[in-house]
GROMACS .gro file of C-alpha atoms in nm:
model
  446
    1MET     CA    1   0.548   2.927   4.025
    2LEU     CA    2   0.911   2.967   3.930
    3THR     CA    3   0.942   3.198   3.630
    4ILE     CA    4   1.190   3.054   3.378
    5CYS     CA    5   1.321   3.282   3.105
    6PHE     CA    6   1.472   3.111   2.802
    7ALA     CA    7   1.703   3.323   2.589
    8PHE     CA    8   1.857   3.179   2.275
    9GLY     CA    9   2.044   3.361   2.000
   10THR     CA   10   2.211   3.701   2.013
   11PRO     CA   11   2.362   3.869   2.319
   12GLU     CA   12   2.068   4.109   2.330
   13ALA     CA   13   1.828   3.817   2.374
   14GLY     CA   14   2.001   3.651   2.671
   15ALA     CA   15   2.302   3.848   2.790
   16ALA     CA   16   2.259   4.157   3.001
   17THR     CA   17   2.450   4.383   3.234
   18CYS     CA   18   2.440   4.227   3.576
   19PRO     CA   19   2.206   4.391   3.832
   20ALA     CA   20   2.359   4.592   4.111
   21TRP     CA   21   2.296   4.325   4.374
   22VAL     CA   22   2.524   4.080   4.187
   23LEU     CA   23   2.831   4.303   4.208
   24PRO     CA   24   2.887   4.311   4.586
   25ALA     CA   25   2.856   3.936   4.616
   26ALA     CA   26   3.201   3.858   4.485
   27THR     CA   27   3.429   3.968   4.210
   28PRO     CA   28   3.469   3.707   3.936
   29SER     CA   29   3.806   3.542   3.939
   30THR     CA   30   4.057   3.687   3.696
   31THR     CA   31   4.277   3.383   3.712
   32THR     CA   32   4.216   3.062   3.528
   33PRO     CA   33   4.042   2.814   3.758
   34PRO     CA   34   4.171   2.460   3.798
   35SER     CA   35   4.130   2.235   3.499
   36PRO     CA   36   3.790   2.066   3.488
   37ALA     CA   37   3.766   1.703   3.585
   38THR     CA   38   3.657   1.561   3.253
   39THR     CA   39   3.675   1.668   2.889
   40THR     CA   40   3.543   1.523   2.566
   41THR     CA   41   3.647   1.604   2.211
   42PRO     CA   42   3.386   1.726   1.956
   43ALA     CA   43   3.300   1.460   1.697
   44THR     CA   44   3.394   1.676   1.401
   45THR     CA   45   3.745   1.797   1.489
   46THR     CA   46   4.056   1.711   1.685
   47THR     CA   47   4.211   2.058   1.683
   48THR     CA   48   3.952   2.263   1.873
   49PRO     CA   49   3.901   2.320   2.247
   50THR     CA   50   3.703   2.063   2.441
   51THR     CA   51   3.373   2.104   2.625
   52THR     CA   52   3.369   2.074   3.000
   53ALA     CA   53   3.068   2.015   3.225
   54PRO     CA   54   3.045   2.281   3.498
   55VAL     CA   55   3.196   2.213   3.832
   56ALA     CA   56   2.931   2.125   4.089
   57ALA     CA   57   2.870   2.428   4.302
   58ALA     CA   58   2.857   2.413   4.680
   59LEU     CA   59   2.519   2.458   4.845
   60ILE     CA   60   2.471   2.797   5.006
   61ARG     CA   61   2.253   2.821   5.313
   62ALA     CA   62   2.263   3.177   5.452
   63SER     CA   63   1.977   3.306   5.665
   64SER     CA   64   1.661   3.312   5.455
   65LEU     CA   65   1.847   3.271   5.127
   66PRO     CA   66   1.759   2.964   4.919
   67ALA     CA   67   2.017   2.694   4.870
   68ILE     CA   68   2.176   2.678   4.524
   69ASP     CA   69   2.305   2.368   4.351
   70ALA     CA   70   2.456   2.375   4.001
   71ASP     CA   71   2.367   2.048   3.830
   72PRO     CA   72   2.644   1.950   3.582
   73ARG     CA   73   2.443   1.666   3.430
   74ALA     CA   74   2.181   1.909   3.302
   75THR     CA   75   2.429   2.144   3.135
   76LEU     CA   76   2.425   2.158   2.755
   77VAL     CA   77   2.667   2.357   2.542
   78GLY     CA   78   2.660   2.485   2.185
   79ALA     CA   79   2.891   2.705   1.980
   80ARG     CA   80   2.719   3.032   2.083
   81THR     CA   81   2.474   2.923   2.354
   82ALA     CA   82   2.467   2.713   2.668
   83VAL     CA   83   2.200   2.594   2.910
   84LEU     CA   84   2.266   2.564   3.283
   85ALA     CA   85   2.035   2.419   3.548
   86GLY     CA   86   2.014   2.491   3.916
   87SER     CA   87   1.813   2.341   4.199
   88LEU     CA   88   1.680   2.613   4.431
   89GLN     CA   89   1.547   2.566   4.783
   90GLY     CA   90   1.333   2.852   4.911
   91SER     CA   91   1.104   3.107   4.755
   92GLY     CA   92   1.057   3.480   4.713
   93THR     CA   93   1.410   3.538   4.589
   94THR     CA   94   1.552   3.644   4.256
   95VAL     CA   95   1.823   3.445   4.081
   96THR     CA   96   2.050   3.488   3.780
   97ALA     CA   97   2.346   3.310   3.623
   98GLU     CA   98   2.661   3.519   3.594
   99TYR     CA   99   2.915   3.414   3.328
  100TRP     CA  100   3.236   3.554   3.187
  101GLN     CA  101   3.568   3.486   3.021
  102THR     CA  102   3.891   3.543   3.206
  103GLY     CA  103   3.980   3.913   3.189
  104ARG     CA  104   3.640   4.016   3.050
  105ASP     CA  105   3.344   4.184   3.216
  106PRO     CA  106   3.075   3.941   3.330
  107SER     CA  107   2.724   3.916   3.184
  108CYS     CA  108   2.411   3.781   3.346
  109THR     CA  109   2.105   3.593   3.231
  110ARG     CA  110   1.762   3.740   3.274
  111ILE     CA  111   1.644   3.741   3.633
  112GLN     CA  112   1.412   3.467   3.752
  113VAL     CA  113   1.192   3.461   4.060
  114SER     CA  114   1.235   3.146   4.267
  115ASP     CA  115   0.956   2.959   4.443
  116GLY     CA  116   1.175   2.666   4.540
  117ASN     CA  117   1.183   2.476   4.211
  118ARG     CA  118   1.444   2.394   3.955
  119ALA     CA  119   1.553   2.682   3.734
  120THR     CA  120   1.704   2.675   3.385
  121PHE     CA  121   1.942   2.946   3.272
  122SER     CA  122   2.013   3.019   2.906
  123LEU     CA  123   2.341   3.181   2.811
  124ALA     CA  124   2.353   3.347   2.470
  125GLY     CA  125   2.593   3.549   2.259
  126LEU     CA  126   2.886   3.321   2.342
  127ARG     CA  127   3.192   3.276   2.126
  128PRO     CA  128   3.277   2.940   1.965
  129SER     CA  129   3.562   2.730   2.107
  130GLN     CA  130   3.600   2.952   2.415
  131ARG     CA  131   3.627   2.873   2.786
  132TYR     CA  132   3.369   3.037   3.015
  133LEU     CA  133   3.327   3.058   3.391
  134PHE     CA  134   2.990   3.087   3.562
  135ARG     CA  135   2.818   3.099   3.897
  136LEU     CA  136   2.461   3.127   4.022
  137VAL     CA  137   2.363   3.434   4.226
  138VAL     CA  138   2.051   3.472   4.443
  139ASN     CA  139   1.919   3.785   4.611
  140GLY     CA  140   1.691   3.749   4.910
  141THR     CA  141   1.575   3.947   5.211
  142ALA     CA  142   1.892   3.854   5.397
  143GLY     CA  143   2.126   3.962   5.118
  144THR     CA  144   2.304   3.811   4.822
  145ALA     CA  145   2.476   3.472   4.795
  146THR     CA  146   2.659   3.290   4.517
  147SER     CA  147   2.749   2.936   4.429
  148SER     CA  148   3.105   2.829   4.366
  149GLU     CA  149   3.236   2.876   4.013
  150GLY     CA  150   3.187   2.627   3.728
  151ALA     CA  151   3.338   2.618   3.381
  152PHE     CA  152   3.251   2.500   3.030
  153VAL     CA  153   3.398   2.531   2.680
  154THR     CA  154   3.176   2.621   2.386
  155LEU     CA  155   3.173   2.398   2.078
  156PRO     CA  156   3.350   2.497   1.755
  157ALA     CA  157   3.152   2.689   1.494
  158GLY     CA  158   2.967   2.454   1.258
  159VAL     CA  159   2.901   2.192   1.527
  160ILE     CA  160   2.547   2.111   1.642
  161ALA     CA  161   2.475   2.198   2.004
  162GLU     CA  162   2.454   1.925   2.265
  163GLY     CA  163   2.114   1.765   2.320
  164VAL     CA  164   1.972   1.861   1.978
  165THR     CA  165   1.751   1.592   1.826
  166ILE     CA  166   1.597   1.558   1.480
  167GLY     CA  167   1.292   1.335   1.462
  168GLY     CA  168   1.391   1.172   1.790
  169MET     CA  169   1.753   1.103   1.685
  170SER     CA  170   2.042   1.267   1.866
  171PHE     CA  171   2.269   1.495   1.659
  172GLY     CA  172   2.451   1.683   1.936
  173ARG     CA  173   2.823   1.749   1.885
  174LEU     CA  174   2.814   1.644   1.517
  175GLY     CA  175   2.955   1.863   1.240
  176ARG     CA  176   2.766   1.927   0.918
  177VAL     CA  177   2.923   1.640   0.720
  178ALA     CA  178   2.876   1.379   0.992
  179ALA     CA  179   2.520   1.498   1.059
  180LEU     CA  180   2.430   1.481   0.690
  181ALA     CA  181   2.569   1.129   0.667
  182LYS     CA  182   2.371   1.016   0.972
  183LEU     CA  183   2.046   1.171   0.854
  184ASN     CA  184   2.093   1.028   0.505
  185ARG     CA  185   2.144   0.681   0.652
  186ALA     CA  186   1.829   0.716   0.857
  187ASN     CA  187   1.611   0.844   0.574
  188GLY     CA  188   1.781   0.685   0.274
  189GLY     CA  189   1.767   0.323   0.384
  190PRO     CA  190   1.609   0.095   0.124
  191ILE     CA  191   1.250  -0.027   0.144
  192ARG     CA  192   1.252  -0.408   0.169
  193PHE     CA  193   0.997  -0.637   0.007
  194SER     CA  194   0.922  -1.009   0.006
  195TYR     CA  195   0.678  -1.237  -0.171
  196ALA     CA  196   0.659  -1.608  -0.256
  197GLY     CA  197   1.014  -1.674  -0.135
  198ALA     CA  198   1.162  -1.376  -0.322
  199TYR     CA  199   1.331  -1.083  -0.145
  200TRP     CA  200   1.434  -0.746  -0.290
  201HIS     CA  201   1.487  -0.384  -0.185
  202VAL     CA  202   1.446  -0.043  -0.348
  203LEU     CA  203   1.600   0.294  -0.261
  204PRO     CA  204   1.350   0.564  -0.152
  205SER     CA  205   1.457   0.788  -0.441
  206LYS     CA  206   1.337   0.521  -0.685
  207LEU     CA  207   0.996   0.536  -0.516
  208GLY     CA  208   0.961   0.913  -0.555
  209ALA     CA  209   1.075   1.013  -0.204
  210HIS     CA  210   1.238   1.354  -0.155
  211VAL     CA  211   1.375   1.440   0.192
  212GLN     CA  212   1.483   1.794   0.290
  213VAL     CA  213   1.796   1.667   0.463
  214ALA     CA  214   2.013   1.976   0.406
  215ARG     CA  215   1.745   2.205   0.547
  216ALA     CA  216   1.705   1.986   0.856
  217ILE     CA  217   2.080   2.000   0.924
  218ALA     CA  218   2.086   2.379   0.874
  219ASN     CA  219   1.807   2.410   1.132
  220ALA     CA  220   1.999   2.184   1.369
  221LEU     CA  221   2.313   2.398   1.340
  222ASP     CA  222   2.104   2.701   1.439
  223ALA     CA  223   1.926   2.517   1.723
  224ALA     CA  224   1.981   2.589   2.090
  225PRO     CA  225   2.120   2.320   2.322
  226GLY     CA  226   1.859   2.058   2.404
  227GLN     CA  227   1.621   2.172   2.132
  228THR     CA  228   1.392   1.910   1.979
  229LEU     CA  229   1.344   1.941   1.602
  230PRO     CA  230   1.091   1.753   1.389
  231ALA     CA  231   1.193   1.492   1.135
  232PRO     CA  232   1.300   1.641   0.801
  233THR     CA  233   1.024   1.730   0.560
  234MET     CA  234   0.937   1.439   0.334
  235SER     CA  235   0.755   1.459   0.003
  236VAL     CA  236   0.656   1.167  -0.218
  237GLU     CA  237   0.620   1.204  -0.594
  238SER     CA  238   0.292   1.017  -0.645
  239LEU     CA  239   0.348   0.946  -1.014
  240LYS     CA  240   0.685   0.781  -0.950
  241LEU     CA  241   0.546   0.572  -0.665
  242ARG     CA  242   0.247   0.469  -0.875
  243ASP     CA  243   0.476   0.365  -1.162
  244TYR     CA  244   0.676   0.141  -0.930
  245VAL     CA  245   0.364  -0.027  -0.789
  246THR     CA  246   0.244  -0.081  -1.147
  247SER     CA  247   0.575  -0.252  -1.224
  248LEU     CA  248   0.516  -0.483  -0.927
  249ALA     CA  249   0.173  -0.567  -1.067
  250ARG     CA  250   0.323  -0.651  -1.408
  251ARG     CA  251   0.579  -0.877  -1.249
  252TRP     CA  252   0.362  -1.071  -1.006
  253THR     CA  253   0.008  -1.068  -1.143
  254HIS     CA  254  -0.100  -1.383  -1.328
  255GLU     CA  255  -0.439  -1.494  -1.451
  256PRO     CA  256  -0.617  -1.801  -1.312
  257LYS     CA  257  -0.563  -2.118  -1.516
  258GLN     CA  258  -0.788  -2.411  -1.585
  259ALA     CA  259  -0.638  -2.759  -1.564
  260GLN     CA  260  -0.500  -2.883  -1.895
  261VAL     CA  261  -0.345  -3.203  -2.026
  262LYS     CA  262  -0.168  -3.162  -2.360
  263LEU     CA  263   0.089  -3.317  -2.590
  264VAL     CA  264   0.407  -3.125  -2.664
  265GLY     CA  265   0.610  -3.310  -2.924
  266THR     CA  266   0.597  -3.668  -2.801
  267HIS     CA  267   0.568  -3.570  -2.435
  268ALA     CA  268   0.260  -3.525  -2.219
  269VAL     CA  269   0.244  -3.195  -2.030
  270ILE     CA  270   0.012  -3.163  -1.730
  271ASP     CA  271  -0.105  -2.820  -1.606
  272ARG     CA  272  -0.298  -2.820  -1.281
  273LYS     CA  273  -0.580  -2.581  -1.205
  274GLN     CA  274  -0.426  -2.266  -1.058
  275SER     CA  275  -0.578  -1.964  -0.890
  276GLY     CA  276  -0.475  -1.626  -1.020
  277VAL     CA  277  -0.302  -1.349  -0.825
  278SER     CA  278  -0.333  -0.973  -0.864
  279VAL     CA  279  -0.131  -0.710  -0.676
  280ASP     CA  280  -0.347  -0.493  -0.450
  281LYS     CA  281  -0.213  -0.164  -0.586
  282PRO     CA  282  -0.400   0.083  -0.356
  283ARG     CA  283  -0.293  -0.105  -0.044
  284MET     CA  284   0.065  -0.148  -0.165
  285THR     CA  285   0.090   0.223  -0.250
  286ALA     CA  286  -0.036   0.322   0.096
  287GLU     CA  287   0.205   0.085   0.275
  288ILE     CA  288   0.508   0.205   0.082
  289GLU     CA  289   0.420   0.571   0.136
  290SER     CA  290   0.375   0.509   0.510
  291GLU     CA  291   0.714   0.338   0.522
  292LEU     CA  292   0.874   0.636   0.349
  293ARG     CA  293   0.711   0.905   0.562
  294THR     CA  294   0.755   0.738   0.902
  295GLY     CA  295   1.113   0.626   0.837
  296LYS     CA  296   1.028   0.268   0.929
  297ARG     CA  297   1.220  -0.004   0.755
  298SER     CA  298   1.017  -0.314   0.822
  299GLN     CA  299   0.996  -0.581   0.554
  300LEU     CA  300   0.685  -0.530   0.343
  301GLN     CA  301   0.497  -0.838   0.228
  302LEU     CA  302   0.362  -0.784  -0.123
  303ALA     CA  303  -0.013  -0.726  -0.091
  304VAL     CA  304  -0.201  -0.953  -0.331
  305LYS     CA  305  -0.556  -1.070  -0.396
  306LYS     CA  306  -0.642  -1.422  -0.506
  307GLU     CA  307  -0.839  -1.464  -0.828
  308ARG     CA  308  -1.033  -1.790  -0.833
  309VAL     CA  309  -1.067  -2.011  -1.138
  310SER     CA  310  -1.407  -1.970  -1.297
  311ALA     CA  311  -1.652  -2.244  -1.207
  312VAL     CA  312  -1.646  -2.509  -1.481
  313ALA     CA  313  -1.693  -2.884  -1.492
  314GLN     CA  314  -1.399  -3.075  -1.352
  315ALA     CA  315  -1.140  -3.152  -1.620
  316LYS     CA  316  -1.095  -3.526  -1.674
  317ALA     CA  317  -0.830  -3.678  -1.901
  318VAL     CA  318  -0.615  -3.988  -1.943
  319VAL     CA  319  -0.255  -4.009  -2.060
  320VAL     CA  320  -0.107  -4.327  -2.207
  321ARG     CA  321   0.274  -4.337  -2.194
  322LEU     CA  322   0.416  -4.582  -2.445
  323GLY     CA  323   0.766  -4.583  -2.300
  324SER     CA  324   0.654  -4.711  -1.962
  325GLN     CA  325   0.334  -4.886  -2.079
  326ARG     CA  326   0.128  -4.703  -1.819
  327LEU     CA  327  -0.201  -4.510  -1.818
  328THR     CA  328  -0.273  -4.227  -1.574
  329ALA     CA  329  -0.612  -4.065  -1.514
  330TYR     CA  330  -0.611  -3.694  -1.422
  331LEU     CA  331  -0.874  -3.483  -1.248
  332ASP     CA  332  -0.810  -3.107  -1.271
  333GLY     CA  333  -0.449  -3.186  -1.354
  334LYS     CA  334  -0.399  -3.410  -1.051
  335PRO     CA  335  -0.334  -3.784  -1.097
  336ILE     CA  336  -0.603  -4.000  -0.936
  337LEU     CA  337  -0.520  -4.341  -1.088
  338THR     CA  338  -0.223  -4.509  -1.257
  339THR     CA  339  -0.223  -4.858  -1.408
  340PRO     CA  340  -0.003  -5.075  -1.632
  341VAL     CA  341  -0.139  -5.128  -1.983
  342THR     CA  342  -0.046  -5.302  -2.308
  343THR     CA  343  -0.036  -5.105  -2.634
  344GLY     CA  344   0.019  -5.187  -3.003
  345ARG     CA  345   0.292  -5.422  -3.123
  346PRO     CA  346   0.585  -5.276  -3.321
  347ALA     CA  347   0.420  -5.348  -3.657
  348LEU     CA  348   0.088  -5.192  -3.550
  349PRO     CA  349   0.184  -4.932  -3.286
  350THR     CA  350  -0.062  -4.720  -3.091
  351PRO     CA  351  -0.044  -4.375  -3.254
  352ILE     CA  352   0.107  -4.084  -3.060
  353GLY     CA  353  -0.123  -3.786  -3.051
  354SER     CA  354  -0.383  -3.576  -2.872
  355PHE     CA  355  -0.725  -3.742  -2.908
  356LYS     CA  356  -1.069  -3.745  -2.747
  357VAL     CA  357  -1.317  -4.017  -2.653
  358GLN     CA  358  -1.538  -4.048  -2.964
  359PHE     CA  359  -1.756  -4.345  -2.885
  360ARG     CA  360  -1.811  -4.602  -2.614
  361ALA     CA  361  -2.008  -4.922  -2.571
  362SER     CA  362  -2.060  -5.203  -2.319
  363PRO     CA  363  -2.042  -5.481  -2.415
  364TYR     CA  364  -1.863  -5.460  -2.748
  365VAL     CA  365  -1.736  -5.713  -3.005
  366PHE     CA  366  -1.424  -5.641  -3.212
  367HIS     CA  367  -1.413  -5.770  -3.570
  368SER     CA  368  -1.084  -5.801  -3.756
  369PRO     CA  369  -1.039  -5.550  -4.038
  370TRP     CA  370  -0.785  -5.794  -4.184
  371PRO     CA  371  -0.910  -6.098  -4.380
  372ALA     CA  372  -0.864  -6.454  -4.269
  373GLY     CA  373  -0.517  -6.576  -4.360
  374SER     CA  374  -0.360  -6.233  -4.283
  375ALA     CA  375  -0.089  -6.231  -4.021
  376TYR     CA  376  -0.298  -5.975  -3.833
  377TYR     CA  377  -0.636  -6.150  -3.857
  378TYR     CA  378  -0.818  -6.229  -3.531
  379PRO     CA  379  -1.158  -6.389  -3.473
  380PRO     CA  380  -1.448  -6.183  -3.334
  381THR     CA  381  -1.345  -6.081  -2.983
  382PRO     CA  382  -1.603  -5.969  -2.719
  383VAL     CA  383  -1.503  -5.724  -2.442
  384THR     CA  384  -1.700  -5.575  -2.154
  385TRP     CA  385  -1.604  -5.208  -2.198
  386ALA     CA  386  -1.474  -5.025  -2.505
  387MET     CA  387  -1.402  -4.652  -2.562
  388GLU     CA  388  -1.282  -4.543  -2.908
  389PHE     CA  389  -1.035  -4.252  -2.922
  390TYR     CA  390  -0.893  -4.270  -3.278
  391ASP     CA  391  -1.001  -4.446  -3.602
  392GLY     CA  392  -1.061  -4.797  -3.467
  393ASP     CA  393  -0.823  -4.766  -3.174
  394PHE     CA  394  -0.989  -4.817  -2.834
  395LEU     CA  395  -0.929  -4.825  -2.464
  396HIS     CA  396  -1.074  -5.164  -2.365
  397ASP     CA  397  -1.039  -5.460  -2.135
  398ASP     CA  398  -0.902  -5.790  -2.268
  399PRO     CA  399  -1.043  -6.101  -2.096
  400ALA     CA  400  -0.769  -6.317  -2.247
  401GLU     CA  401  -0.474  -6.117  -2.105
  402PRO     CA  402  -0.368  -6.218  -1.753
  403SER     CA  403  -0.312  -5.940  -1.498
  404ASP     CA  404   0.063  -5.998  -1.479
  405ALA     CA  405   0.107  -5.952  -1.854
  406PHE     CA  406   0.039  -5.574  -1.848
  407GLY     CA  407   0.313  -5.315  -1.811
  408SER     CA  408   0.668  -5.245  -1.924
  409ASP     CA  409   0.770  -5.402  -2.257
  410SER     CA  410   0.432  -5.576  -2.296
  411GLN     CA  411   0.392  -5.410  -2.637
  412ASN     CA  412   0.658  -5.652  -2.759
  413GLY     CA  413   0.498  -5.961  -2.605
  414TYR     CA  414   0.235  -6.216  -2.695
  415PHE     CA  415  -0.061  -6.000  -2.581
  416ALA     CA  416   0.041  -5.687  -2.769
  417SER     CA  417  -0.256  -5.522  -2.941
  418HIS     CA  418  -0.327  -5.419  -3.298
  419GLY     CA  419  -0.314  -5.053  -3.195
  420CYS     CA  420  -0.565  -5.045  -2.908
  421VAL     CA  421  -0.478  -4.994  -2.541
  422HIS     CA  422  -0.549  -5.299  -2.324
  423VAL     CA  423  -0.653  -5.194  -1.974
  424PRO     CA  424  -0.689  -5.428  -1.673
  425HIS     CA  425  -1.051  -5.536  -1.617
  426ASP     CA  426  -1.124  -5.354  -1.287
  427VAL     CA  427  -0.955  -5.030  -1.401
  428MET     CA  428  -1.150  -5.032  -1.727
  429ALA     CA  429  -1.473  -5.072  -1.530
  430PHE     CA  430  -1.390  -4.748  -1.346
  431LEU     CA  431  -1.277  -4.555  -1.657
  432TYR     CA  432  -1.591  -4.646  -1.850
  433LYS     CA  433  -1.811  -4.486  -1.584
  434TRP     CA  434  -1.575  -4.197  -1.508
  435LEU     CA  435  -1.447  -4.073  -1.846
  436PRO     CA  436  -1.711  -3.902  -2.063
  437VAL     CA  437  -1.730  -3.880  -2.440
  438GLY     CA  438  -1.520  -3.582  -2.552
  439ALA     CA  439  -1.265  -3.619  -2.271
  440PRO     CA  440  -0.897  -3.591  -2.378
  441VAL     CA  441  -0.695  -3.905  -2.440
  442ILE     CA  442  -0.326  -3.820  -2.478
  443VAL     CA  443  -0.090  -4.085  -2.616
  444ALA     CA  444   0.271  -3.985  -2.553
  445GLN     CA  445   0.607  -4.152  -2.570
  446ASN     CA  446   0.687  -4.030  -2.217
   0.00000   0.00000   0.00000
């Protein structure tokens, strides 16, 4: 196996006096080599030197010496460290990377033993914003050989080394301010929610999230080129998160409702049977915490549980609307039948109010409460079905009223009642069987 020695940090950890077999190979150039082919400017400054990938070194094939190839694509540079890579062909030889600044004595990396694999060389103790030259040197049974020279420029102080990642995100070549902004954007994005057509978002801080962003950036500034760092430490204040989930429950929870037909003023109000909803607080808490800790920003659907209406007899009711001269039958708040009717004449109007079926009979004979000779007197009148809802006022059929006489404005016509509600024959046959004693009868203007 090829032994690879990584050395990050101080000169003592990675820089060393070159071994004797390096010196005869060639004397490092004391003149500035040609300008590198490509340069890029660090993201945090426009006034500092640029970083240059090393010049590809020529392959050396001498006797039993391994071939050396400096790979510029694998080179990573920091402010005080750099990582070089070389592809070696052959085995049983020792190899080092020699590096220097123009006019200064060279240093070497720790020696590696080649078995024909790729080798990585770590350069430490470098100076920020400085140009360095380097070459690879191998020592085999046939002697010593070197690659051609390459060059790179270290990053300015306070800039994260190339290839450094935090939680899988690249932060190489970013200064402290830019890195903090990027990490804050990644970890400070709002948590998004939706439910029943509503959409909203909440900042992580409002949910009790605390992210050690500054510490993560400090670690990145100290990291070696290519180093992989974990995502910043996240803590969640459970009390704050629980309070927010409780606020969601207060907003969205509602109790189940039974169907109801009622009179408000002179208007009929119909409430249908409705299941209740309760927020699933344990599930919602777990989903929000997972979103915070993983950094995901998917849209969370509010977790709810349905609360069914308690089992009771189906709610039956009828509503008579005087303005339109219509009657509607409701089952659990849903209309199942609507028919035109005729109500009381202007002098004897059908009373507006919330009533109940008090009595019913089939057949039934009406007797006039007014004496003969009164303008309101009528002879005994038999009907097939009659259901009393208020002090002598009934829902009933009227054999004498033709079917086309019911409906709008009929309360002002010839067949207007003395306060009862005339219902077409076939509809009254249904209502008599369907509507029990005690069922609501609502008389409304509209």
